[in-house]
């Protein structure tokens, strides 16, 4: 697409750390959820989680798989989550988790009351979706629409993209097979641990495509979390991947540039508000380091903007505060 998009590289096996079962750490909330969703038996629960982890890691050696993040409740810890959940209970919104991995967050969302027929989970790895059904034993009962699709195949520049939603008909989620079908139709959009997989140009290309899927109506929300840096630059990566870490100021600039490109400078400056929060630091046992550079957790949420006469766009909320000693990831205020 001429945007300098760089896909994930094939890892050298020598840089992939071995699995460590001691990294399985569940909060009380997570344990309660998994007891309800999988099994109340702790021994059987641990056995199934470890089995799924080993299978996934053999094919896709992501640090998040090694750290058992696929069974952690990341999304619901964001401060915008209750607002999203309450709006979703109306039954008139569509939710998308991009990079859903094994779908733990969206299963929790449905358990909390978001209508399952309005929830979508998309990942580029079919293996993760298949393993999720093995983990939760719900292939026959699950009503969430999971599908594989590549966000970078979405064209961010079709005609009349931004000024209004291109399709106001009800979304039949059971018929969704590609992200392109969702252009301008997503009310609530979550993406966790995705941006930090890529270099700076590719993150910009990703943001463009996310913006193209958002519904242009009041209350539209985008929120997520990923690794960031106090000063923007390359993340210290023991797997030798080129990954960029945004600071609060560079994250703000990214979204201003995105909406300038898709709309106008005036639109970006007057209607897009950006804040961010760094809360905690990645555990060195999960992500080994080759330097003293701190990799911090950037939490963000984009929601309803100030009104200005020609539709709505997200208010991208960020706030910066560095906290290196937090065990739990806390939320954006």
GROMACS .gro file of C-alpha atoms in nm:
model
  333
    1UNK     CA    1   0.000   0.000   0.000
    2UNK     CA    2   0.302   0.221  -0.016
    3UNK     CA    3   0.287   0.306   0.354
    4UNK     CA    4   0.599   0.128   0.469
    5UNK     CA    5   0.401  -0.137   0.655
    6UNK     CA    6   0.629  -0.395   0.814
    7UNK     CA    7   0.474  -0.722   0.920
    8UNK     CA    8   0.596  -0.929   1.210
    9UNK     CA    9   0.925  -1.105   1.151
   10UNK     CA   10   0.998  -1.476   1.185
   11UNK     CA   11   1.186  -1.515   1.512
   12UNK     CA   12   1.524  -1.680   1.546
   13UNK     CA   13   1.459  -1.983   1.774
   14UNK     CA   14   1.766  -1.891   1.980
   15UNK     CA   15   1.595  -1.577   2.116
   16UNK     CA   16   1.275  -1.749   2.228
   17UNK     CA   17   1.275  -1.802   2.607
   18UNK     CA   18   1.143  -2.128   2.755
   19UNK     CA   19   0.806  -2.148   2.922
   20UNK     CA   20   0.777  -2.090   3.296
   21UNK     CA   21   0.460  -2.207   3.474
   22UNK     CA   22   0.535  -1.980   3.770
   23UNK     CA   23   0.425  -1.687   3.552
   24UNK     CA   24   0.062  -1.799   3.582
   25UNK     CA   25  -0.072  -1.546   3.830
   26UNK     CA   26  -0.444  -1.480   3.860
   27UNK     CA   27  -0.623  -1.209   4.050
   28UNK     CA   28  -0.928  -1.301   4.255
   29UNK     CA   29  -1.151  -1.154   3.985
   30UNK     CA   30  -0.976  -1.355   3.713
   31UNK     CA   31  -0.994  -1.677   3.914
   32UNK     CA   32  -1.365  -1.626   3.980
   33UNK     CA   33  -1.430  -1.562   3.612
   34UNK     CA   34  -1.232  -1.867   3.497
   35UNK     CA   35  -1.407  -2.087   3.755
   36UNK     CA   36  -1.739  -1.982   3.602
   37UNK     CA   37  -1.626  -1.994   3.239
   38UNK     CA   38  -1.406  -2.305   3.243
   39UNK     CA   39  -1.417  -2.517   3.561
   40UNK     CA   40  -1.442  -2.465   3.938
   41UNK     CA   41  -1.166  -2.722   3.989
   42UNK     CA   42  -0.833  -2.539   4.035
   43UNK     CA   43  -0.622  -2.838   3.931
   44UNK     CA   44  -0.818  -2.896   3.613
   45UNK     CA   45  -0.819  -2.523   3.539
   46UNK     CA   46  -0.443  -2.497   3.566
   47UNK     CA   47  -0.395  -2.812   3.359
   48UNK     CA   48  -0.610  -2.682   3.075
   49UNK     CA   49  -0.451  -2.335   3.076
   50UNK     CA   50  -0.098  -2.480   3.065
   51UNK     CA   51  -0.193  -2.725   2.790
   52UNK     CA   52  -0.334  -2.448   2.573
   53UNK     CA   53  -0.033  -2.226   2.644
   54UNK     CA   54   0.214  -2.494   2.530
   55UNK     CA   55   0.026  -2.557   2.208
   56UNK     CA   56   0.000  -2.185   2.129
   57UNK     CA   57   0.364  -2.110   2.214
   58UNK     CA   58   0.494  -2.382   1.984
   59UNK     CA   59   0.341  -2.196   1.689
   60UNK     CA   60   0.342  -1.834   1.804
   61UNK     CA   61   0.602  -1.749   2.068
   62UNK     CA   62   0.458  -1.421   2.190
   63UNK     CA   63   0.562  -1.293   2.534
   64UNK     CA   64   0.192  -1.252   2.617
   65UNK     CA   65   0.139  -1.626   2.566
   66UNK     CA   66   0.440  -1.707   2.783
   67UNK     CA   67   0.306  -1.475   3.054
   68UNK     CA   68  -0.045  -1.629   3.043
   69UNK     CA   69  -0.197  -1.294   2.951
   70UNK     CA   70  -0.453  -1.481   2.741
   71UNK     CA   71  -0.639  -1.563   3.064
   72UNK     CA   72  -0.589  -1.226   3.233
   73UNK     CA   73  -0.871  -0.969   3.238
   74UNK     CA   74  -0.702  -0.668   3.081
   75UNK     CA   75  -0.990  -0.491   2.912
   76UNK     CA   76  -1.222  -0.459   3.211
   77UNK     CA   77  -0.950  -0.279   3.412
   78UNK     CA   78  -0.978   0.025   3.186
   79UNK     CA   79  -1.177   0.309   3.344
   80UNK     CA   80  -1.392   0.354   3.033
   81UNK     CA   81  -1.511  -0.009   3.053
   82UNK     CA   82  -1.821   0.056   3.270
   83UNK     CA   83  -1.933   0.327   3.025
   84UNK     CA   84  -1.889   0.092   2.730
   85UNK     CA   85  -2.071  -0.187   2.908
   86UNK     CA   86  -2.365   0.030   3.006
   87UNK     CA   87  -2.402   0.164   2.651
   88UNK     CA   88  -2.376  -0.187   2.511
   89UNK     CA   89  -2.659  -0.317   2.725
   90UNK     CA   90  -2.897  -0.106   2.515
   91UNK     CA   91  -2.854  -0.362   2.238
   92UNK     CA   92  -2.792  -0.093   1.975
   93UNK     CA   93  -2.411  -0.101   1.958
   94UNK     CA   94  -2.142  -0.318   1.802
   95UNK     CA   95  -1.824  -0.412   1.990
   96UNK     CA   96  -1.497  -0.525   1.825
   97UNK     CA   97  -1.188  -0.662   1.998
   98UNK     CA   98  -0.905  -0.639   1.744
   99UNK     CA   99  -0.627  -0.885   1.821
  100UNK     CA  100  -0.857  -1.077   2.054
  101UNK     CA  101  -0.617  -1.372   2.096
  102UNK     CA  102  -0.822  -1.636   2.283
  103UNK     CA  103  -1.116  -1.409   2.349
  104UNK     CA  104  -1.103  -1.397   2.729
  105UNK     CA  105  -1.182  -1.026   2.744
  106UNK     CA  106  -1.489  -1.047   2.522
  107UNK     CA  107  -1.620  -1.352   2.704
  108UNK     CA  108  -1.597  -1.149   3.026
  109UNK     CA  109  -1.771  -0.860   2.848
  110UNK     CA  110  -2.063  -1.087   2.759
  111UNK     CA  111  -2.076  -1.233   3.109
  112UNK     CA  112  -2.100  -0.875   3.239
  113UNK     CA  113  -2.405  -0.811   3.023
  114UNK     CA  114  -2.302  -0.695   2.673
  115UNK     CA  115  -2.530  -0.876   2.422
  116UNK     CA  116  -2.322  -1.158   2.267
  117UNK     CA  117  -2.484  -1.115   1.925
  118UNK     CA  118  -2.332  -0.764   1.915
  119UNK     CA  119  -1.977  -0.870   2.001
  120UNK     CA  120  -1.700  -0.946   1.754
  121UNK     CA  121  -1.352  -1.081   1.816
  122UNK     CA  122  -1.095  -1.070   1.538
  123UNK     CA  123  -0.742  -1.205   1.524
  124UNK     CA  124  -0.498  -1.279   1.246
  125UNK     CA  125  -0.427  -1.622   1.400
  126UNK     CA  126  -0.695  -1.888   1.352
  127UNK     CA  127  -0.493  -2.105   1.592
  128UNK     CA  128  -0.579  -1.870   1.878
  129UNK     CA  129  -0.950  -1.880   1.802
  130UNK     CA  130  -0.949  -2.260   1.779
  131UNK     CA  131  -0.757  -2.289   2.105
  132UNK     CA  132  -1.000  -2.052   2.273
  133UNK     CA  133  -1.283  -2.294   2.207
  134UNK     CA  134  -1.072  -2.577   2.347
  135UNK     CA  135  -0.990  -2.372   2.657
  136UNK     CA  136  -1.349  -2.264   2.723
  137UNK     CA  137  -1.518  -2.574   2.576
  138UNK     CA  138  -1.782  -2.351   2.418
  139UNK     CA  139  -1.767  -2.412   2.044
  140UNK     CA  140  -2.130  -2.532   2.048
  141UNK     CA  141  -2.266  -2.266   2.283
  142UNK     CA  142  -2.064  -1.951   2.213
  143UNK     CA  143  -2.261  -1.667   2.050
  144UNK     CA  144  -1.970  -1.427   2.001
  145UNK     CA  145  -1.864  -1.395   1.638
  146UNK     CA  146  -1.492  -1.478   1.611
  147UNK     CA  147  -1.321  -1.444   1.274
  148UNK     CA  148  -0.976  -1.404   1.121
  149UNK     CA  149  -0.894  -1.093   0.922
  150UNK     CA  150  -0.594  -0.871   0.854
  151UNK     CA  151  -0.643  -0.508   0.956
  152UNK     CA  152  -0.376  -0.399   0.710
  153UNK     CA  153  -0.594  -0.517   0.422
  154UNK     CA  154  -0.849  -0.248   0.507
  155UNK     CA  155  -0.824   0.052   0.272
  156UNK     CA  156  -0.819   0.367   0.489
  157UNK     CA  157  -0.898   0.602   0.200
  158UNK     CA  158  -1.222   0.512   0.022
  159UNK     CA  159  -1.448   0.799  -0.082
  160UNK     CA  160  -1.665   0.974   0.181
  161UNK     CA  161  -1.498   0.780   0.459
  162UNK     CA  162  -1.507   1.019   0.748
  163UNK     CA  163  -1.795   1.264   0.726
  164UNK     CA  164  -2.066   1.008   0.799
  165UNK     CA  165  -2.119   0.641   0.859
  166UNK     CA  166  -2.139   0.465   0.519
  167UNK     CA  167  -2.404   0.216   0.629
  168UNK     CA  168  -2.671   0.265   0.894
  169UNK     CA  169  -2.832  -0.077   0.858
  170UNK     CA  170  -2.822  -0.319   1.149
  171UNK     CA  171  -2.504  -0.528   1.153
  172UNK     CA  172  -2.567  -0.902   1.134
  173UNK     CA  173  -2.251  -1.012   1.311
  174UNK     CA  174  -2.303  -1.375   1.209
  175UNK     CA  175  -2.229  -1.271   0.849
  176UNK     CA  176  -1.907  -1.081   0.923
  177UNK     CA  177  -1.597  -1.246   0.777
  178UNK     CA  178  -1.364  -0.949   0.716
  179UNK     CA  179  -1.283  -0.623   0.889
  180UNK     CA  180  -1.357  -0.436   0.567
  181UNK     CA  181  -1.727  -0.515   0.618
  182UNK     CA  182  -1.719  -0.309   0.939
  183UNK     CA  183  -1.617   0.025   0.792
  184UNK     CA  184  -1.783   0.303   0.993
  185UNK     CA  185  -1.993   0.054   1.188
  186UNK     CA  186  -1.808  -0.006   1.517
  187UNK     CA  187  -1.934   0.174   1.827
  188UNK     CA  188  -1.694   0.023   2.079
  189UNK     CA  189  -1.343  -0.076   1.974
  190UNK     CA  190  -1.079  -0.239   2.194
  191UNK     CA  191  -0.721  -0.322   2.103
  192UNK     CA  192  -0.483  -0.451   2.368
  193UNK     CA  193  -0.112  -0.531   2.331
  194UNK     CA  194  -0.125  -0.473   1.955
  195UNK     CA  195   0.032  -0.139   1.865
  196UNK     CA  196   0.360  -0.222   2.039
  197UNK     CA  197   0.425  -0.514   1.802
  198UNK     CA  198   0.519  -0.276   1.520
  199UNK     CA  199   0.754   0.001   1.414
  200UNK     CA  200   0.646   0.364   1.406
  201UNK     CA  201   0.520   0.380   1.047
  202UNK     CA  202   0.324   0.059   1.083
  203UNK     CA  203   0.159   0.186   1.402
  204UNK     CA  204   0.045   0.492   1.211
  205UNK     CA  205  -0.097   0.271   0.935
  206UNK     CA  206  -0.277   0.069   1.202
  207UNK     CA  207  -0.430   0.381   1.359
  208UNK     CA  208  -0.558   0.495   1.018
  209UNK     CA  209  -0.740   0.169   0.968
  210UNK     CA  210  -0.885   0.165   1.317
  211UNK     CA  211  -1.020   0.515   1.256
  212UNK     CA  212  -1.184   0.398   0.933
  213UNK     CA  213  -1.389   0.134   1.115
  214UNK     CA  214  -1.532   0.366   1.380
  215UNK     CA  215  -1.893   0.479   1.363
  216UNK     CA  216  -1.921   0.859   1.333
  217UNK     CA  217  -2.179   0.911   1.606
  218UNK     CA  218  -2.173   1.039   1.965
  219UNK     CA  219  -2.051   0.781   2.214
  220UNK     CA  220  -1.813   0.593   1.985
  221UNK     CA  221  -1.524   0.458   2.191
  222UNK     CA  222  -1.176   0.325   2.121
  223UNK     CA  223  -0.965   0.205   2.411
  224UNK     CA  224  -0.667  -0.015   2.481
  225UNK     CA  225  -0.323  -0.062   2.632
  226UNK     CA  226   0.027  -0.137   2.508
  227UNK     CA  227   0.394  -0.081   2.591
  228UNK     CA  228   0.519   0.277   2.575
  229UNK     CA  229   0.829   0.476   2.667
  230UNK     CA  230   0.882   0.799   2.859
  231UNK     CA  231   1.063   0.929   2.550
  232UNK     CA  232   0.952   0.792   2.211
  233UNK     CA  233   1.190   0.550   2.047
  234UNK     CA  234   1.270   0.185   1.989
  235UNK     CA  235   1.166  -0.058   2.261
  236UNK     CA  236   1.441  -0.271   2.414
  237UNK     CA  237   1.352  -0.607   2.259
  238UNK     CA  238   1.537  -0.925   2.352
  239UNK     CA  239   1.381  -1.098   2.049
  240UNK     CA  240   1.551  -0.849   1.816
  241UNK     CA  241   1.227  -0.710   1.675
  242UNK     CA  242   1.205  -0.347   1.566
  243UNK     CA  243   0.921  -0.211   1.781
  244UNK     CA  244   0.839   0.150   1.857
  245UNK     CA  245   0.730   0.285   2.193
  246UNK     CA  246   0.519   0.601   2.203
  247UNK     CA  247   0.530   0.862   2.476
  248UNK     CA  248   0.215   1.053   2.573
  249UNK     CA  249   0.311   1.346   2.349
  250UNK     CA  250   0.398   1.132   2.047
  251UNK     CA  251   0.080   0.930   2.092
  252UNK     CA  252  -0.117   1.255   2.080
  253UNK     CA  253   0.066   1.357   1.763
  254UNK     CA  254  -0.009   1.022   1.600
  255UNK     CA  255  -0.386   1.063   1.638
  256UNK     CA  256  -0.377   1.427   1.535
  257UNK     CA  257  -0.196   1.324   1.217
  258UNK     CA  258  -0.442   1.042   1.155
  259UNK     CA  259  -0.746   1.269   1.169
  260UNK     CA  260  -0.569   1.542   0.973
  261UNK     CA  261  -0.510   1.291   0.695
  262UNK     CA  262  -0.861   1.147   0.707
  263UNK     CA  263  -1.042   1.477   0.766
  264UNK     CA  264  -0.857   1.808   0.798
  265UNK     CA  265  -0.616   2.001   1.019
  266UNK     CA  266  -0.907   2.200   1.165
  267UNK     CA  267  -1.092   1.881   1.246
  268UNK     CA  268  -0.791   1.727   1.420
  269UNK     CA  269  -0.708   2.039   1.619
  270UNK     CA  270  -1.059   2.132   1.729
  271UNK     CA  271  -1.225   1.796   1.781
  272UNK     CA  272  -0.960   1.543   1.879
  273UNK     CA  273  -0.845   1.558   2.241
  274UNK     CA  274  -0.558   1.331   2.346
  275UNK     CA  275  -0.442   1.227   2.693
  276UNK     CA  276  -0.258   0.914   2.822
  277UNK     CA  277  -0.147   0.725   3.133
  278UNK     CA  278   0.154   0.507   3.201
  279UNK     CA  279   0.067   0.270   3.483
  280UNK     CA  280   0.327   0.018   3.596
  281UNK     CA  281   0.611  -0.159   3.418
  282UNK     CA  282   0.644  -0.496   3.249
  283UNK     CA  283   0.788  -0.773   3.464
  284UNK     CA  284   1.147  -0.854   3.361
  285UNK     CA  285   1.068  -1.223   3.404
  286UNK     CA  286   0.815  -1.190   3.124
  287UNK     CA  287   1.014  -0.962   2.895
  288UNK     CA  288   1.390  -0.991   2.954
  289UNK     CA  289   1.588  -0.672   2.895
  290UNK     CA  290   1.925  -0.598   2.744
  291UNK     CA  291   1.943  -0.245   2.886
  292UNK     CA  292   1.807  -0.034   3.173
  293UNK     CA  293   1.535   0.117   2.956
  294UNK     CA  294   1.198   0.097   3.139
  295UNK     CA  295   0.909  -0.038   2.930
  296UNK     CA  296   0.591   0.111   3.077
  297UNK     CA  297   0.226   0.027   3.028
  298UNK     CA  298   0.034   0.288   2.830
  299UNK     CA  299  -0.341   0.290   2.896
  300UNK     CA  300  -0.567   0.497   2.673
  301UNK     CA  301  -0.927   0.549   2.575
  302UNK     CA  302  -1.077   0.742   2.284
  303UNK     CA  303  -1.434   0.853   2.323
  304UNK     CA  304  -1.704   1.104   2.228
  305UNK     CA  305  -1.560   1.438   2.124
  306UNK     CA  306  -1.682   1.790   2.179
  307UNK     CA  307  -1.961   1.871   1.939
  308UNK     CA  308  -1.875   2.092   1.648
  309UNK     CA  309  -2.151   2.079   1.395
  310UNK     CA  310  -2.058   1.802   1.152
  311UNK     CA  311  -2.085   1.468   1.328
  312UNK     CA  312  -1.864   1.323   1.597
  313UNK     CA  313  -1.521   1.179   1.637
  314UNK     CA  314  -1.351   1.015   1.931
  315UNK     CA  315  -1.201   1.205   2.217
  316UNK     CA  316  -0.867   1.037   2.261
  317UNK     CA  317  -0.797   1.049   2.633
  318UNK     CA  318  -0.444   1.020   2.768
  319UNK     CA  319  -0.272   1.123   3.086
  320UNK     CA  320   0.089   1.065   3.187
  321UNK     CA  321   0.197   0.936   3.525
  322UNK     CA  322   0.479   0.689   3.573
  323UNK     CA  323   0.444   0.417   3.833
  324UNK     CA  324   0.700   0.138   3.825
  325UNK     CA  325   0.598  -0.058   4.135
  326UNK     CA  326   0.235  -0.142   4.065
  327UNK     CA  327   0.158  -0.516   4.060
  328UNK     CA  328  -0.181  -0.468   3.896
  329UNK     CA  329  -0.238  -0.265   3.586
  330UNK     CA  330  -0.455   0.028   3.678
  331UNK     CA  331  -0.670   0.244   3.458
  332UNK     CA  332  -0.680   0.572   3.281
  333UNK     CA  333  -0.869   0.839   3.469
   0.00000   0.00000   0.00000
